[in-house]
XYZ file of C-alpha atoms in Angstrom:
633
model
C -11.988 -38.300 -5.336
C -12.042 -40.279 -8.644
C -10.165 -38.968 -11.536
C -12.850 -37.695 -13.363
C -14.029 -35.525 -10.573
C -10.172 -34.394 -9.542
C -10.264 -33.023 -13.631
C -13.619 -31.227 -12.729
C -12.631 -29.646 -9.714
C -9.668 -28.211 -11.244
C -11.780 -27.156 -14.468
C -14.194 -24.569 -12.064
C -10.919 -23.489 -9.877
C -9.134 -22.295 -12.916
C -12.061 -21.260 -14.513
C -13.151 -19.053 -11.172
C -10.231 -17.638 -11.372
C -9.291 -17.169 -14.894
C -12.742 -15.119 -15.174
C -13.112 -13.249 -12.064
C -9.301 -12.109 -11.201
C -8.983 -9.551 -14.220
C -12.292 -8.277 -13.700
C -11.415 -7.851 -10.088
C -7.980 -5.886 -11.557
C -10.021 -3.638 -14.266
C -12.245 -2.398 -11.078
C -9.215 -2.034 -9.142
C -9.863 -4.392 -6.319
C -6.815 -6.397 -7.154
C -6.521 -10.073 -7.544
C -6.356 -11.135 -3.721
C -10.248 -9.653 -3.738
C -11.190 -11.180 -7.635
C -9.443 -14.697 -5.436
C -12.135 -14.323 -2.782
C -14.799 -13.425 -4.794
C -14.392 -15.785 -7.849
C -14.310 -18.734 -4.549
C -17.814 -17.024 -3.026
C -19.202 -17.828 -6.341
C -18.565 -21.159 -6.925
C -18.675 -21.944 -2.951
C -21.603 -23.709 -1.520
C -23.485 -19.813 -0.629
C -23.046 -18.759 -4.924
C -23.035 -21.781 -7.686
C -22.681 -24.601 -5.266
C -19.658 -25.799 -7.610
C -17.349 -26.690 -4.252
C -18.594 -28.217 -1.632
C -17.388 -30.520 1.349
C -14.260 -31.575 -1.182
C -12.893 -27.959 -0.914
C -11.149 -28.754 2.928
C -9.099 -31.320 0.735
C -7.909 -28.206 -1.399
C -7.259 -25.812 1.314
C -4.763 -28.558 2.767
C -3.195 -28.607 -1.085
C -3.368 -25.060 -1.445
C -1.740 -24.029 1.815
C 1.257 -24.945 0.235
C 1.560 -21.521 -1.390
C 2.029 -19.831 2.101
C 5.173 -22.300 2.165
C 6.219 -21.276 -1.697
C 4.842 -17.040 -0.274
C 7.765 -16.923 2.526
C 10.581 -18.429 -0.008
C 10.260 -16.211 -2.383
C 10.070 -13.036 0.594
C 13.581 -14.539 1.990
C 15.056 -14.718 -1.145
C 14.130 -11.023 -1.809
C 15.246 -10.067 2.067
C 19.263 -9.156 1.150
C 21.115 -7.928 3.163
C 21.918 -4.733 1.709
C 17.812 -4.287 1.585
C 17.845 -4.353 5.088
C 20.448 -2.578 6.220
C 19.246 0.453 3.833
C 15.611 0.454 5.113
C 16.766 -0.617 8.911
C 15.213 2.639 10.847
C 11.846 2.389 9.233
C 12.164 -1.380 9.474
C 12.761 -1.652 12.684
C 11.686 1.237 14.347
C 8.423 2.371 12.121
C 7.292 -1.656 11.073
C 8.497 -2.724 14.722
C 6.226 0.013 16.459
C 2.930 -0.556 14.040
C 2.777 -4.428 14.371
C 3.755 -4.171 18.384
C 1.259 -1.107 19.131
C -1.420 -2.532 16.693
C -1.503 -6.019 17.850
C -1.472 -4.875 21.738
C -4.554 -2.486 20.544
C -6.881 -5.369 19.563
C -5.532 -7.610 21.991
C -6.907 -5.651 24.730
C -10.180 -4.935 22.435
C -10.972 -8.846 21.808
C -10.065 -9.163 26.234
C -12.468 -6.504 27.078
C -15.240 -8.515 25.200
C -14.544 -11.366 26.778
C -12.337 -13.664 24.471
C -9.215 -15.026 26.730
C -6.331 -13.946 26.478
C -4.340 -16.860 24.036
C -7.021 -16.218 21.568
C -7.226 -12.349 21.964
C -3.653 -12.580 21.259
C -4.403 -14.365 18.231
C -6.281 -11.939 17.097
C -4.284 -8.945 17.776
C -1.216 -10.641 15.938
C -3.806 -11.155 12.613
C -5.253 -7.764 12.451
C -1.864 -5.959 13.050
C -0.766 -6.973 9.477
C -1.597 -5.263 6.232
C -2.095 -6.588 2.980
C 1.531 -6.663 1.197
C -0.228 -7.387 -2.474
C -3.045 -4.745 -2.868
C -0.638 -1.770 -1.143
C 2.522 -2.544 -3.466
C 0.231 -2.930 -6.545
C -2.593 -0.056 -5.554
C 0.690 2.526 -4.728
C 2.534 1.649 -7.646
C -0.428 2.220 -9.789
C -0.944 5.121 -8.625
C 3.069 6.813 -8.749
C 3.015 6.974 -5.132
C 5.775 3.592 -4.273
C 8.534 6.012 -3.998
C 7.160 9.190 -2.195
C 7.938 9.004 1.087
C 4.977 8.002 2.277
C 4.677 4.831 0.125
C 8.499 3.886 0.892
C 7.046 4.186 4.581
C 4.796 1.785 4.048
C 6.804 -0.611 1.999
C 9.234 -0.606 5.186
C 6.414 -1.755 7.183
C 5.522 -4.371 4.944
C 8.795 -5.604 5.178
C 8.666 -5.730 8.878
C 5.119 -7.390 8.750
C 6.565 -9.857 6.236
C 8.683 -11.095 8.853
C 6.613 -11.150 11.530
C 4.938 -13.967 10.195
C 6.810 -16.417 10.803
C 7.124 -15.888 14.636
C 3.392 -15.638 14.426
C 3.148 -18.652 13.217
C 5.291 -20.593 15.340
C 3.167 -19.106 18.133
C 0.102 -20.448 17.286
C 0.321 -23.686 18.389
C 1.744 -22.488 21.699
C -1.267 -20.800 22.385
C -3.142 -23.540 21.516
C -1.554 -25.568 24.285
C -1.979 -22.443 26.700
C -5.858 -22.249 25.560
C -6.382 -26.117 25.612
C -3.897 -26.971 28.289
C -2.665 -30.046 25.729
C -2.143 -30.448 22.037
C -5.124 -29.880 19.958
C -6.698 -33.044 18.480
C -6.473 -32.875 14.407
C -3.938 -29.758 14.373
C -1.815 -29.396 11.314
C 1.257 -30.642 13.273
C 0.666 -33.493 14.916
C 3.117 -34.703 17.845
C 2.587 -37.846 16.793
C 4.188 -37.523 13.195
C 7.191 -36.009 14.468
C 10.607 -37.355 14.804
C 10.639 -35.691 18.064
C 7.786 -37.260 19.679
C 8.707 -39.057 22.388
C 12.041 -37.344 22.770
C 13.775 -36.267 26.072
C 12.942 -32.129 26.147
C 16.722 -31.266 25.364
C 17.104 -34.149 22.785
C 14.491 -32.431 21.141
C 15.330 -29.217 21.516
C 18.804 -30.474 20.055
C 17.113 -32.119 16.949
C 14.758 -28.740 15.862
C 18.137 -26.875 16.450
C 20.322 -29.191 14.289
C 17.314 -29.241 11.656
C 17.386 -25.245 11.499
C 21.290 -25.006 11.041
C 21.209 -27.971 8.194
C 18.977 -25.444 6.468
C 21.827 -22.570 7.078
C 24.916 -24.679 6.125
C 23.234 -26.983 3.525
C 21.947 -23.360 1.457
C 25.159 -21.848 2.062
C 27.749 -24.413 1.318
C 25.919 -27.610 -0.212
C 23.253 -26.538 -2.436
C 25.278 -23.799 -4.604
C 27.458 -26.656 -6.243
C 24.799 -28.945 -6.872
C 22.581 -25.828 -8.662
C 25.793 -25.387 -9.901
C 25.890 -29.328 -11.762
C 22.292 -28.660 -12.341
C 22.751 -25.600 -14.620
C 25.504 -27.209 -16.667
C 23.044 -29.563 -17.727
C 21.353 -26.076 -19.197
C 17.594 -27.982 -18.916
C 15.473 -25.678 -17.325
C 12.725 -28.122 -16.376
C 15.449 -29.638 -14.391
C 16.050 -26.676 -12.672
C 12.839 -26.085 -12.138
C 12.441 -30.021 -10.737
C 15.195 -28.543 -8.321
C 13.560 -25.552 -6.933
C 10.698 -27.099 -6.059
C 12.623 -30.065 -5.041
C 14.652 -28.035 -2.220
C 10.889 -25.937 -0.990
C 9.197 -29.386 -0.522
C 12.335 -31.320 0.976
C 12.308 -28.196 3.621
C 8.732 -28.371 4.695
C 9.002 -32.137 4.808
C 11.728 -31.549 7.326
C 10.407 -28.609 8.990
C 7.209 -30.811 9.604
C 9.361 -33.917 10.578
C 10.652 -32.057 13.816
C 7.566 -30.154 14.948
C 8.054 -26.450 13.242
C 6.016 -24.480 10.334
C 6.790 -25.534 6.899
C 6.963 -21.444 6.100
C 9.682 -21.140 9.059
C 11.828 -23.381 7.442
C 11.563 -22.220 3.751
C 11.928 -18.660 4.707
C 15.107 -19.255 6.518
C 16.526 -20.871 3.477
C 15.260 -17.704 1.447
C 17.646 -16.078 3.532
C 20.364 -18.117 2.775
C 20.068 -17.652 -1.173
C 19.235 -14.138 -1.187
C 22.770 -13.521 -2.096
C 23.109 -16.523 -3.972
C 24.053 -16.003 -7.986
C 20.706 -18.686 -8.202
C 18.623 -16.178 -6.895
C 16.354 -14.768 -9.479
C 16.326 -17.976 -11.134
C 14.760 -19.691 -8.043
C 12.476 -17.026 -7.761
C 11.366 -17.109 -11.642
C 11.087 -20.752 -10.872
C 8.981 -20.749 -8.096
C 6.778 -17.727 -8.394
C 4.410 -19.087 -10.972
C 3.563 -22.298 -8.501
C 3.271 -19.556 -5.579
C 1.085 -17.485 -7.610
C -1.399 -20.357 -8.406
C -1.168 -22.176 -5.278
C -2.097 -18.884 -3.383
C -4.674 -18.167 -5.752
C -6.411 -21.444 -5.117
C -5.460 -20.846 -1.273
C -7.636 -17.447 -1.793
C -10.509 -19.154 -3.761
C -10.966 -21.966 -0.820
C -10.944 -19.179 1.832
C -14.049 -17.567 -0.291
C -15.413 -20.936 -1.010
C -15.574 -21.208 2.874
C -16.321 -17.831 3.833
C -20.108 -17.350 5.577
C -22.053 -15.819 3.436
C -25.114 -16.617 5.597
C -23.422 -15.032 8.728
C -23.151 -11.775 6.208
C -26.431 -12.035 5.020
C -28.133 -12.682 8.551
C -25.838 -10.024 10.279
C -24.490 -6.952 8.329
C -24.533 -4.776 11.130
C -21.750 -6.945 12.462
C -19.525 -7.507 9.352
C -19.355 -4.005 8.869
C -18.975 -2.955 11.988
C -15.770 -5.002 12.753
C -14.367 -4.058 9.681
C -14.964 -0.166 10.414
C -13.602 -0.579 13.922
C -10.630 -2.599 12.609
C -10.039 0.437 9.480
C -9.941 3.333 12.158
C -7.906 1.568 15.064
C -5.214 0.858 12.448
C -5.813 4.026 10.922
C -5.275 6.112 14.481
C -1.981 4.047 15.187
C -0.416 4.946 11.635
C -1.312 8.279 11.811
C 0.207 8.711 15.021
C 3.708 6.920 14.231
C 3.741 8.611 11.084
C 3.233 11.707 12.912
C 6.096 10.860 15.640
C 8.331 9.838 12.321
C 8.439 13.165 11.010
C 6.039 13.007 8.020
C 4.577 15.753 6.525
C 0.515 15.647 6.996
C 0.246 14.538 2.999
C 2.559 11.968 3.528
C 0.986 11.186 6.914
C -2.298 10.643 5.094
C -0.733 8.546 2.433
C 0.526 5.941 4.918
C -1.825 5.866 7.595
C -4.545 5.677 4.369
C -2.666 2.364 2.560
C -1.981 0.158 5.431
C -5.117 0.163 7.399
C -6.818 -3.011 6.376
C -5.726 -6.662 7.263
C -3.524 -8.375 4.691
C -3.913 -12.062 3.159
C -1.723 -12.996 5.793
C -5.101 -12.765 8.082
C -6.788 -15.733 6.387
C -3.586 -17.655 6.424
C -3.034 -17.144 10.309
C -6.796 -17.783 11.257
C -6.917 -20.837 8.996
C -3.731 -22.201 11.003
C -5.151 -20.603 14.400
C -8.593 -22.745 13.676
C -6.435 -26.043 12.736
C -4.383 -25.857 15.595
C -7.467 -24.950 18.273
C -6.804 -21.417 19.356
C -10.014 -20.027 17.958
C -12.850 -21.787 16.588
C -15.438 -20.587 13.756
C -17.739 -18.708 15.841
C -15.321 -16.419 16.180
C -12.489 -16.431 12.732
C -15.817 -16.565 10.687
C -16.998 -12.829 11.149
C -13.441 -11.553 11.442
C -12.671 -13.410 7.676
C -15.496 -11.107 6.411
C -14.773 -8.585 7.851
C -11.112 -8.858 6.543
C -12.134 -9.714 3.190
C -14.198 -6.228 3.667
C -11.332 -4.102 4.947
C -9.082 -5.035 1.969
C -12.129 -4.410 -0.622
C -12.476 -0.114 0.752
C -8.413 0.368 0.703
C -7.780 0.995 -3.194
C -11.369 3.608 -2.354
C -9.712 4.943 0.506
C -6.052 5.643 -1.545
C -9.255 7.487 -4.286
C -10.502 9.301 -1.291
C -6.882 10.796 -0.633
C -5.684 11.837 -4.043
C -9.237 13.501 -4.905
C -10.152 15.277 -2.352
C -7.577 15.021 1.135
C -4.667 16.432 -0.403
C -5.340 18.596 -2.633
C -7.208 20.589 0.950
C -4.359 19.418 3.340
C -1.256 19.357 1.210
C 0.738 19.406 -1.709
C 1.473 15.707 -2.895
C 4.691 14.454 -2.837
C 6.212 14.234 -6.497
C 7.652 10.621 -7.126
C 11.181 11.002 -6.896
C 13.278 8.871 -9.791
C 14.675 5.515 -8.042
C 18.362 5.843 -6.358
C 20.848 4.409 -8.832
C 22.225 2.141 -6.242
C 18.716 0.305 -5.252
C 19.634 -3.393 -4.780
C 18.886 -4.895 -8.027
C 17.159 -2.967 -9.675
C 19.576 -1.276 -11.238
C 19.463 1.015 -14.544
C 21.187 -1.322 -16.659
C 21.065 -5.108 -17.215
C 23.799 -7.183 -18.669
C 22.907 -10.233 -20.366
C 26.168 -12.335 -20.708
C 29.138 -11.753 -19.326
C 31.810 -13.519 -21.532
C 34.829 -10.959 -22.811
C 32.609 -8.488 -24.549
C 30.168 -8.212 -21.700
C 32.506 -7.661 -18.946
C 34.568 -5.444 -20.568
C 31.741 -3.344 -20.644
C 30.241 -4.026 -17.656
C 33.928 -3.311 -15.932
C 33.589 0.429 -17.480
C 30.283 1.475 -16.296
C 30.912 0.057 -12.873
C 34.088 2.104 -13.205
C 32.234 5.020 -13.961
C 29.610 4.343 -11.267
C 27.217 3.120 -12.987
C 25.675 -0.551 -11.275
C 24.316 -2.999 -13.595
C 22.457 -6.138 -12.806
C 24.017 -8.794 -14.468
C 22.877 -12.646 -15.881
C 25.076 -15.230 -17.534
C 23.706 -18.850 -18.074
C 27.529 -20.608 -17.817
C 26.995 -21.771 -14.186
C 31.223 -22.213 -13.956
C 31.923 -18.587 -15.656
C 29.163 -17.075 -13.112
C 31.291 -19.350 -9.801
C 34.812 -17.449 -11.784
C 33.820 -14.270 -12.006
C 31.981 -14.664 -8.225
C 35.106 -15.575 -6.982
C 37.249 -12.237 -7.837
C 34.572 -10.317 -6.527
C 32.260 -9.382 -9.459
C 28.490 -9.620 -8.792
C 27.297 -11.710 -11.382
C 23.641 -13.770 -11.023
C 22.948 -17.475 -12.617
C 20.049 -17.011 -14.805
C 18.339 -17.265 -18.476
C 18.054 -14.255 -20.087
C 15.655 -15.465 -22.713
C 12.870 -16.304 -19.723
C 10.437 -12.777 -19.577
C 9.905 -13.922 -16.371
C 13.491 -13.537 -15.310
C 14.191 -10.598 -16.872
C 11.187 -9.281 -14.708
C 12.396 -10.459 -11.177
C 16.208 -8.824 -12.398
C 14.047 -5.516 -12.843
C 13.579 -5.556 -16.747
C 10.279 -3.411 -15.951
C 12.371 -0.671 -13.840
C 15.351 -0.550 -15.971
C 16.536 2.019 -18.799
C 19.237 -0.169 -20.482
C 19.340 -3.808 -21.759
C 23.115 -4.793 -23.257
C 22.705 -7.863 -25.163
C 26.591 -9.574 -25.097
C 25.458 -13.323 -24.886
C 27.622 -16.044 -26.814
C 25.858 -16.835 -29.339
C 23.607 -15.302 -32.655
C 20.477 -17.542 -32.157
C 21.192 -16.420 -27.913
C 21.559 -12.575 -28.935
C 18.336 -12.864 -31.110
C 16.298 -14.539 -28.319
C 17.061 -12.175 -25.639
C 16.562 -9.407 -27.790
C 12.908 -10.485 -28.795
C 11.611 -11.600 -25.490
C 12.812 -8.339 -24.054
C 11.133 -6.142 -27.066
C 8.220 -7.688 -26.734
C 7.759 -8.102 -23.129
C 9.423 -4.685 -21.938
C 8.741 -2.138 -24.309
C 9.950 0.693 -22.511
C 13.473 -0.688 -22.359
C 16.213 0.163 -24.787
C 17.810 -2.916 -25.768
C 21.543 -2.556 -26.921
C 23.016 -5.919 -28.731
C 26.409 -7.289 -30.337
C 25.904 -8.657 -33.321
C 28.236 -11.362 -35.048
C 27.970 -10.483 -38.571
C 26.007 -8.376 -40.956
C 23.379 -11.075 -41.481
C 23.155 -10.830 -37.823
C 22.958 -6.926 -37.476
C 20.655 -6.676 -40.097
C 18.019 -9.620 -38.774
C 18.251 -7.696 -35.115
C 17.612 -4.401 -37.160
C 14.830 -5.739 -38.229
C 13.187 -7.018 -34.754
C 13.439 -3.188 -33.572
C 16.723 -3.663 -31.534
C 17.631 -0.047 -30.741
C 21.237 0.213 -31.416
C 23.682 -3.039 -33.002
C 27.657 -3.313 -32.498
C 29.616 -5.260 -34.747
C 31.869 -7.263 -31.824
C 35.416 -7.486 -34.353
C 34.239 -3.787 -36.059
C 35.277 -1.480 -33.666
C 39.269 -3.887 -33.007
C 39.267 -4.046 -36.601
C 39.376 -0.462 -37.495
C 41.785 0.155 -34.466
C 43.978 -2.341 -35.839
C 43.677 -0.541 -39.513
C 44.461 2.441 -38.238
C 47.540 1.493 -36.559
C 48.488 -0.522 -39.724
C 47.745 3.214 -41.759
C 50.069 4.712 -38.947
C 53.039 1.806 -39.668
C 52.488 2.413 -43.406
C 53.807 6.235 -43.246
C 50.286 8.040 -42.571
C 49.887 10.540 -39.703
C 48.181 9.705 -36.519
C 45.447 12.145 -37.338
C 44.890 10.801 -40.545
C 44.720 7.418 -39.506
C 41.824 8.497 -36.881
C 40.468 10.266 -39.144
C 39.852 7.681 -42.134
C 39.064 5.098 -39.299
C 36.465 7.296 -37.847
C 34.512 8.086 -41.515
C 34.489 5.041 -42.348
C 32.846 3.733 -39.197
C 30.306 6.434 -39.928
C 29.535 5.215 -43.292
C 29.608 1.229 -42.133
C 26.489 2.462 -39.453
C 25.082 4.274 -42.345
C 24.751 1.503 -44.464
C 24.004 -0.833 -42.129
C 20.444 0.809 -41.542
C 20.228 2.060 -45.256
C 20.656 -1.899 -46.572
C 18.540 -3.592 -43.637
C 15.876 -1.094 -45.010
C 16.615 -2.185 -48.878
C 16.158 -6.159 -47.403
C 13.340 -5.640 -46.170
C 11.632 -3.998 -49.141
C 13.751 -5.425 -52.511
C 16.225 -7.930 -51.377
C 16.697 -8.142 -55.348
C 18.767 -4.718 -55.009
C 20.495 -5.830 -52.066
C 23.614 -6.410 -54.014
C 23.423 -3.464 -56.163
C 23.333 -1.353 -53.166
C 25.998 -3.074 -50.971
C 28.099 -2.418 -54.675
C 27.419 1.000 -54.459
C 28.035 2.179 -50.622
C 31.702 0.415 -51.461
C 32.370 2.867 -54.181
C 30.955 5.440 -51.904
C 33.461 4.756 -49.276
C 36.256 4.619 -51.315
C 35.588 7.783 -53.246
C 34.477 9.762 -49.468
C 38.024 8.856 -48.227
C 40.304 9.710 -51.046
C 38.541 12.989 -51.067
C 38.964 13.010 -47.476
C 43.034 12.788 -48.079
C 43.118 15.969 -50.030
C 40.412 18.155 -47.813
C 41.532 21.563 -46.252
C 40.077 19.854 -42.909
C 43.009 18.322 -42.706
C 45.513 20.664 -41.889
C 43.268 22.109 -38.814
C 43.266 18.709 -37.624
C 46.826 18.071 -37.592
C 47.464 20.398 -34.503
C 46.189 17.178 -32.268
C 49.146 14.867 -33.706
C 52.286 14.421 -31.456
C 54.257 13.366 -34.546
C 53.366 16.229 -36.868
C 53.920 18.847 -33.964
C 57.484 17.370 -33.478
C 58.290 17.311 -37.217
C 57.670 20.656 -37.230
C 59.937 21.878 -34.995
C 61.943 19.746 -36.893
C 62.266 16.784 -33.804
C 63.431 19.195 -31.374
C 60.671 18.840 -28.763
C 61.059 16.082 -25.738
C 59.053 13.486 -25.073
């Protein structure tokens, strides 16, 4: 392809998608569907803008699947797991083992054999993890019980993948009885071809545990050296850098690319790098996957459609209600009530984008061929397309007549990071804060960009993630969006301002709390609509006045007392004078002159009030002078 045409090419993909993907979202068919359709219309059936080129895009854009199961083991942690284990397990285990057995014996009984029946009983067992999460979300319903139900079995299905995939080409020698000519993994490129059988076997073991060891105990330094640098196209280099150098490998000894990278997910999900590899990566997953979607709808049939509808539909019906009956039942033998029943069984009965991945690789590697993935891509493509009606269907007019909707219930404080509060920095001021809310049980998610203070303050036990605070996109993946509380306590004025903008302005719903240095400082992140400002030496200063007012001969009371009114007045005038900038900055000074005088003439009247004899009952000192130093300590 010459360079000019390369440039055109990516001109209509972007294009495609730029146009039909938030149409697609303001009709509520989610971007996985505006994908498809925006790659119909420029295919060779709509515009005719892709043609024979587009099988040298799907090989490009099947990287996303690879950059797709990163990003899900980096979000797999531990505690995730352990929390959601019975519907994991038991609930995701059951659907994607009774589903897949279900069409199994469907696709034998008309006649496919049984490696590619299996095939296709492992696709249409999974659901579509993008237009649920999104379409449930939208809707309140993520966190009934129902939708945390299905998120479980996402979860599962998630997982599943990847032994799906490392299936496929097993069944392909099963089908076949040898490797399939033009596959995606060739024997023949592999450093075990030609290997002894436990030779090899030792080589695709010894590649798997490099994975383990190197993300556990190699690659946190070296993202460690790499964040000193505090370059965050460097980083960036990195991430992608450690994805590619793992499907290379993965590739090299005979395994899926997405086995590889999703194992080393897993390594970093508890890694302090982990939303920054995430924010890295997720914008080259989400475009890669888009153009992944576009060249499955550039390929898609349209003729087959066209010529027969009866069938299309028909598979796509028969695949909605199969799933549906099998939900419905384990939702039933889970203990749901019917309106949470209907919920589940209702979001998770159409096949997931996972479906065009895994016939893609089962065509490349030989298990089925395109007389058969053709119809069953439509068919897909149509199952996904009725779920966001069928989730309309429910709220309307099946629960309101069955049952009483579940109320979404406000997220457990203690959900794995996403936490109520967010802590950006973590220097002296932001840990001693973040020490007394976690005292008072209160978790925070917290980011400092000082790759050797994050290793420090790893090391005595605190949880504290790698990460730039003044990327949106990070503050997303930390659970910006979710959150109630945003502490700014970064090291810096021009670092304090940034954070506090891109989190205004990006996350409006999220009260942003931030120390400021100075007044100039207070006043400029008055001005940007920061909620509430703390002067970092204010609050030691008074406390040190106070004790100097206590050495000087006043009472303890009165000490508090002044210290307290005039921190009052300070906040006062803070606010009153950012206003007065803003509007006269000519009668700045003036002003500033005049809250001084106020001050001074509020606390000598303060000295002399009546107040102040009520308020002396609270002073050890006075009580003991009145009993004239009789009373023990």
């Amino acid at each position: 392809m010459s360079a000019e045409g390369f440039f055109l090419q990516a001109f209509v993909y972007l294009a495609a998608a730029v146009i039909a993907v938030p149409l697609a979202k303001r009709i509520g068919l989610g971007s996985v569907l505006g994908y498809l359709v925006a790659g119909l219309v420029i295919g060779p059936f709509g515009l005719g803008f892709v043609g024979a080129e587009g099988a040298d895009v799907m090989h490009f854009a099947e990287f996303g699947v690879v950059m797709m199961l990163f990003v899900i083991g980096l979000e797999l942690e531990p505690a995730l797991l352990w929390r959601l284990r019975r519907p994991i397990v038991g609930l995701g285990g059951l659907q994607v083992l009774l589903t897949m057995l279900a069409f199994t014996g469907v696709a034998m009984a008309i006649g496919l054999p049984w490696p590619q029946a299996l095939a296709v009983g492992m696709t249409l067992s999974l659901s579509s993890t993008a237009i649920v999460l999104q379409t449930l979300a939208e809707r309140g319903q993520l966190k009934t019980t129902g939708g945390q139900s299905a998120f479980s079995v996402l979860l599962f299905q998630d997982v599943a993948v990847i032994p799906m995939l490392a299936l496929m080409p097993l069944l392909a020698v099963r089908a076949q009885g040898a490797a399939v000519e033009g596959g995606v993994h060739e024997v023949a490129d592999t450093w075990i071809a030609g290997m002894p059988a436990w030779m090899a076997t030792l080589t695709v073991l010894g590649a798997v545990a490099a994975i383990v060891l190197g993300g556990r105990y190699l690659l946190q330094p070296v993202f460690r050296v790499l964040g000193s640098v505090r370059m965050r196209e460097v980083f960036t280099a990195a991430s992608l850098l450690l994805v590619i150098g793992i499907a290379l490998l993965m590739s090299r000894v005979g395994l899926s690319p997405a086995l590889g990278t999703f194992l080393a997910g897993v390594v970093l999900a508890n890694s302090e790098y982990r939303h920054e590899l995430e924010a890295d990566v997720e914008p080259f997953k989400g475009l890669l996957l888009g153009l992944f979607f576009i060249s499955v709808g550039a390929s898609m049939d349209v003729g087959l459609v066209i010529d027969r509808p009866g069938l299309v539909v028909g598979v796509a019906l028969g695949i909605v209600t199969l799933k549906f009956g099998v939900l419905a039942a384990l939702a039933r033998l889970f203990g749901m009530g019917l309106d949470e029943a209907l919920l589940f069984a209702l979001a998770l009965p159409q096949v997931g984008e996972f479906g065009f991945v895994l016939f893609s690789f089962a065509t490349q590697e030989g298990v089925l061929d395109s007389s058969v993935t053709d119809p069953l891509v439509a068919s897909v493509a149509l199952s996904m397309a009725v779920t966001p009606l069928l989730l309309i269907v429910n709220e309307r007019f099946l629960c309101p007549r069955f049952g009483i909707r579940e109320a979404p219930k406000r997220a457990p404080d203690q959900i794995e990071e996403r936490n109520s509060v967010l802590i950006a920095g973590f220097g002296a001021f932001g840990s001693t804060l973040g020490r007394l809310l976690t005292a008072n049980q209160i978790p925070t998610t917290v980011l400092d960009i000082d790759p050797e203070r994050v290793q420090l303050l790893r090391s005595v036990g605190l949880e504290v993630y790698y990460g730039d605070a003044t990327r949106s996109d990070l503050l997303k993946v930390a659970g910006a969006a979710e959150a109630d509380l945003l502490v700014v306590a970064v090291d810096s004025p021009e670092g304090t301002m940034e954070v506090a903008r891109t989190a205004l302005k990006n996350f409006p719903n999220l009260t942003v709390m931030a120390r400021a240095f100075d007044w100039q400082d207070a006043h400029e992140l008055l001005e940007i609509g920061v909620h509430r400002v703390y002067r970092g030496s204010l609050d030691a200063s008074l406390r040190m006045g106070a004790e100097a007012l206590t050495m000087l001969g006043f009472r303890s009371y009165q000490a508090e007392r002044a210290s307290q009114k005039f921190l009052r007045h300070d906040e006062e005038s803070l606010r009153e004078l950012t206003l007065v900038r803003r509007q006269d900055r000519s009668r700045y000074l003036s002003v500033v002159r005049q809250r001084i005088e106020d001050l001074e003439t509020l606390l000598r009247a303060d000295l002399g009030g009546e107040e102040l004899d009520r308020d002396a009952g609270w002073d050890p000192e006075s009580v003991r002078a009145d009993f004239g130093g009789d009373l023990e300590e």
